[in-house]
Amino acid sequence: MINCENIKLIAMDLDGTLTQHKQPMSEETRKTLDALSKKYKLLMVGAGQVMRIFNQMEHYPLDIIGNYGLQYGRYNEETKSIDMVRDLSFDCNRESVEKKVTYFREKYGYTNFSGDSVEYHPSGCITFPILGTKAQQTDKLAFDPDRAKRRKIYDEVKAAFGDYCVFVGGSSSFDMAPKPYDKYHALDMYCKEQGLGHENVVFIGDDYGLGGNDESVYKSDFHFITIDNYLDFPKLVSQLL
């Protein structure tokens, strides 16, 4: 049981925690966030870009960490928009990345793919889309629904990309962010900036299994509420109200 007297900040994942993937929040979820905001500071900690998250949340008033901490946007009450405080980018050795991805494609038989073999993001993050950047959504959803295929080779991919934090992303990809940027690092950095201790924070997330992008927080000393169905969010956070 979490001692709510010590809690000052509620940090959350978005997709799978508050909503379906890339879908807007329900009215019930918005009302729940409203209730939480009366007692605590709210913070979104995402894998995607700050503005994409802000738009998906239909401009809900809260601060947003994006790209595993490479971006940080502070909500501006006057303008009702986001002021970008941090927006970092890192160089990427594309030749090295392509060589490693090709190795895994050839070793595990993933040589047939649609579009590009690797997706490069302006931040320096990269995506290894096993089916390619232009694969059909139905094929991606059917590829590895329980993540077993990717988790089987996760440790090997993680070791090969030693300069990156590696995640089992989406339905058929590996997502990677330059070290040390993961959600734990991002949340720890935010706490230091805001003068908060880890004991003052509760994180709520759904992707806490092996390779999940919430795993680093789940395995840390932060309080963590696990959620396996976003529809349960209002019920699961009732203990904080």
Coordinates of C-alpha atoms in Angstrom, one line a residue:
M1 CA 0.0 0.0 0.0
I2 CA 1.3 3.4 -1.0
N3 CA 1.5 6.1 1.8
C4 CA -0.2 8.9 -0.1
E5 CA 1.0 11.5 2.5
N6 CA 4.5 11.3 1.0
I7 CA 3.3 11.5 -2.7
K8 CA 3.7 14.7 -4.6
L9 CA 4.0 13.6 -8.2
I10 CA 2.0 11.1 -10.3
A11 CA 4.0 10.1 -13.4
M12 CA 2.4 8.1 -16.1
D13 CA 2.8 6.3 -19.4
L14 CA 0.1 7.1 -22.1
D15 CA -0.5 4.3 -24.6
G16 CA -1.8 1.2 -22.9
T17 CA -2.1 3.0 -19.6
L18 CA -4.5 5.8 -20.2
T19 CA -5.6 5.0 -23.7
Q20 CA -5.5 2.5 -26.6
H21 CA -2.4 3.0 -28.8
K22 CA -2.4 6.5 -30.3
Q23 CA -6.1 7.1 -29.3
P24 CA -7.6 10.0 -27.4
M25 CA -8.5 9.6 -23.7
S26 CA -12.0 8.8 -22.6
E27 CA -14.1 11.3 -20.7
E28 CA -13.9 9.0 -17.6
T29 CA -10.1 9.0 -17.8
R30 CA -10.0 12.8 -18.1
K31 CA -12.2 13.2 -15.1
T32 CA -9.9 10.8 -13.1
L33 CA -6.9 12.9 -14.1
D34 CA -8.7 16.1 -13.0
A35 CA -9.3 14.5 -9.6
L36 CA -5.7 13.5 -9.3
S37 CA -4.5 16.9 -10.3
K38 CA -6.3 18.5 -7.3
K39 CA -4.0 16.5 -5.0
Y40 CA -0.8 15.9 -7.0
K41 CA 1.4 17.3 -9.7
L42 CA 0.9 15.2 -12.9
L43 CA 3.6 14.3 -15.4
M44 CA 3.6 12.3 -18.6
V45 CA 6.7 10.2 -19.3
G46 CA 6.6 9.0 -22.8
A47 CA 8.6 7.3 -25.5
G48 CA 7.2 9.5 -28.3
Q49 CA 7.7 13.2 -29.0
V50 CA 6.3 15.7 -26.6
M51 CA 4.0 17.4 -29.1
R52 CA 2.6 14.1 -30.4
I53 CA 1.7 13.2 -26.8
F54 CA 0.2 16.6 -26.1
N55 CA -1.9 16.5 -29.2
Q56 CA -3.0 12.9 -28.5
M57 CA -4.1 14.0 -25.0
E58 CA -6.1 16.8 -26.7
H59 CA -3.9 19.5 -24.9
Y60 CA -4.5 18.2 -21.4
P61 CA -2.7 20.6 -19.0
L62 CA 0.4 18.7 -17.7
D63 CA 4.1 18.6 -18.2
I64 CA 5.4 16.1 -20.7
I65 CA 8.7 14.2 -20.9
G66 CA 9.2 12.8 -24.4
N67 CA 11.8 10.6 -26.2
Y68 CA 12.8 9.0 -22.9
G69 CA 14.0 12.3 -21.5
L70 CA 15.6 13.8 -24.6
Q71 CA 12.6 16.2 -24.7
Y72 CA 10.8 18.0 -21.8
G73 CA 7.9 20.3 -22.3
R74 CA 6.4 22.4 -19.5
Y75 CA 2.6 23.3 -19.7
N76 CA 2.0 27.1 -20.0
E77 CA -1.2 28.0 -18.2
E78 CA -1.4 31.4 -20.0
T79 CA -1.0 30.1 -23.6
K80 CA -2.6 26.7 -22.9
S81 CA 0.3 25.2 -24.8
I82 CA 3.6 23.5 -24.2
D83 CA 6.9 25.4 -23.8
M84 CA 9.8 23.2 -24.8
V85 CA 12.5 23.3 -22.1
R86 CA 14.7 20.5 -23.5
D87 CA 15.0 19.1 -27.0
L88 CA 18.2 17.1 -27.4
S89 CA 19.5 15.1 -30.4
F90 CA 22.5 12.8 -30.8
D91 CA 24.5 11.8 -33.9
C92 CA 24.0 8.2 -35.1
N93 CA 26.5 6.0 -36.8
R94 CA 24.2 4.7 -39.5
E95 CA 26.8 2.5 -41.1
S96 CA 27.3 0.6 -37.8
V97 CA 23.6 0.4 -37.1
E98 CA 22.8 -0.9 -40.6
K99 CA 25.5 -3.6 -40.3
K100 CA 24.1 -4.8 -36.9
V101 CA 20.5 -4.8 -38.2
T102 CA 21.5 -6.8 -41.3
Y103 CA 23.3 -9.3 -39.1
F104 CA 20.1 -10.0 -37.1
R105 CA 18.0 -10.1 -40.2
E106 CA 20.2 -12.7 -41.8
K107 CA 20.7 -14.7 -38.6
Y108 CA 17.0 -15.0 -37.8
G109 CA 15.5 -15.0 -41.3
Y110 CA 14.0 -11.5 -41.3
T111 CA 15.4 -10.5 -44.7
N112 CA 12.0 -9.9 -46.4
F113 CA 10.7 -6.5 -45.3
S114 CA 8.8 -3.6 -46.7
G115 CA 10.3 -0.1 -46.9
D116 CA 13.4 0.7 -45.0
S117 CA 15.3 -1.7 -42.8
V118 CA 15.9 0.9 -40.1
E119 CA 14.0 4.1 -39.1
Y120 CA 16.2 7.0 -37.9
H121 CA 14.6 9.7 -35.7
P122 CA 15.9 13.3 -35.4
S123 CA 16.6 12.8 -31.7
G124 CA 19.1 10.1 -32.4
C125 CA 16.7 7.4 -31.4
I126 CA 16.4 4.5 -33.9
T127 CA 13.8 1.8 -34.6
F128 CA 14.6 -1.6 -35.9
P129 CA 11.2 -2.5 -37.6
I130 CA 11.5 -6.3 -38.2
L131 CA 8.9 -6.2 -41.0
G132 CA 10.2 -2.9 -42.4
T133 CA 9.0 0.7 -42.2
K134 CA 6.2 0.2 -44.7
A135 CA 4.7 -3.1 -43.4
Q136 CA 1.0 -3.5 -43.3
Q137 CA -0.6 -2.9 -39.9
T138 CA -2.4 -6.3 -40.0
D139 CA 1.0 -8.0 -40.6
K140 CA 2.6 -6.1 -37.8
L141 CA -0.1 -6.9 -35.3
A142 CA 0.0 -10.6 -36.2
F143 CA 3.8 -10.9 -36.1
D144 CA 4.5 -11.1 -32.4
P145 CA 1.4 -10.3 -30.3
D146 CA 2.9 -11.8 -27.1
R147 CA 6.4 -10.4 -27.8
A148 CA 7.9 -13.9 -27.4
K149 CA 9.8 -13.7 -30.7
R150 CA 11.5 -10.5 -29.8
R151 CA 12.1 -11.3 -26.1
K152 CA 13.8 -14.5 -27.2
I153 CA 16.6 -12.4 -28.9
Y154 CA 16.2 -9.3 -26.7
D155 CA 19.4 -9.9 -24.7
E156 CA 21.4 -10.5 -27.9
V157 CA 20.1 -7.3 -29.5
K158 CA 20.7 -5.3 -26.3
A159 CA 24.3 -6.5 -26.1
A160 CA 24.9 -5.7 -29.8
F161 CA 23.6 -2.1 -29.4
G162 CA 25.7 -1.3 -26.3
D163 CA 25.4 2.4 -26.8
Y164 CA 21.6 2.3 -26.6
C165 CA 18.8 1.5 -24.2
V166 CA 16.9 -1.1 -26.1
F167 CA 13.2 -1.7 -25.9
V168 CA 10.7 -4.3 -27.3
G169 CA 8.6 -1.7 -29.0
G170 CA 5.2 -1.6 -30.6
S171 CA 4.0 -4.9 -32.3
S172 CA 7.0 -5.8 -34.3
S173 CA 10.0 -3.6 -33.6
F174 CA 12.9 -2.9 -31.3
D175 CA 13.1 0.8 -30.2
M176 CA 16.4 2.3 -29.1
A177 CA 17.4 5.5 -27.4
P178 CA 21.0 6.7 -26.8
K179 CA 22.2 5.8 -23.3
P180 CA 21.5 6.7 -20.6
Y181 CA 18.0 7.8 -21.8
D182 CA 15.3 5.6 -20.6
K183 CA 12.2 6.4 -18.5
Y184 CA 14.0 5.8 -15.2
H185 CA 16.8 8.2 -16.2
A186 CA 14.2 10.7 -17.4
L187 CA 12.1 10.6 -14.2
D188 CA 15.2 10.7 -11.9
M189 CA 16.4 13.7 -13.8
Y190 CA 13.0 15.4 -13.4
C191 CA 13.0 14.7 -9.7
K192 CA 16.5 16.3 -9.3
E193 CA 15.4 19.3 -11.2
Q194 CA 12.2 19.7 -9.1
G195 CA 13.7 18.9 -5.7
L196 CA 11.7 15.6 -5.3
G197 CA 12.8 12.3 -3.8
H198 CA 11.9 9.0 -5.4
E199 CA 9.6 8.4 -2.4
N200 CA 7.5 11.3 -3.5
V201 CA 6.6 9.8 -6.8
V202 CA 4.2 7.1 -8.1
F203 CA 4.6 5.9 -11.6
I204 CA 1.7 4.2 -13.5
G205 CA 2.5 2.0 -16.5
D206 CA 1.6 -1.0 -18.5
D207 CA 4.9 -1.9 -20.3
Y208 CA 6.8 -3.3 -17.4
G209 CA 7.8 -6.7 -18.6
L210 CA 11.2 -7.8 -20.1
G211 CA 12.3 -5.1 -22.6
G212 CA 9.2 -2.9 -21.9
N213 CA 9.9 0.8 -21.9
D214 CA 8.4 1.1 -18.4
E215 CA 10.6 -1.8 -17.1
S216 CA 13.5 0.5 -15.9
V217 CA 11.1 2.4 -13.6
Y218 CA 9.3 -0.8 -12.5
K219 CA 12.6 -2.4 -11.3
S220 CA 13.7 0.8 -9.5
D221 CA 12.9 2.3 -6.1
F222 CA 10.0 4.4 -7.5
H223 CA 6.5 3.4 -6.3
F224 CA 4.9 1.7 -9.3
I225 CA 1.2 0.9 -10.1
T226 CA 1.0 -1.8 -12.8
I227 CA -1.8 -1.6 -15.3
D228 CA -2.7 -4.4 -17.8
N229 CA -5.9 -2.9 -19.2
Y230 CA -6.2 0.9 -19.7
L231 CA -9.9 0.6 -18.9
D232 CA -8.9 -0.2 -15.3
F233 CA -7.0 3.1 -14.8
P234 CA -9.8 4.9 -12.8
K235 CA -10.2 1.9 -10.5
L236 CA -6.5 1.3 -10.0
V237 CA -5.7 4.9 -9.1
S238 CA -8.6 5.2 -6.6
Q239 CA -6.2 4.4 -3.8
L240 CA -4.5 7.7 -4.5
L241 CA -7.7 9.7 -4.1

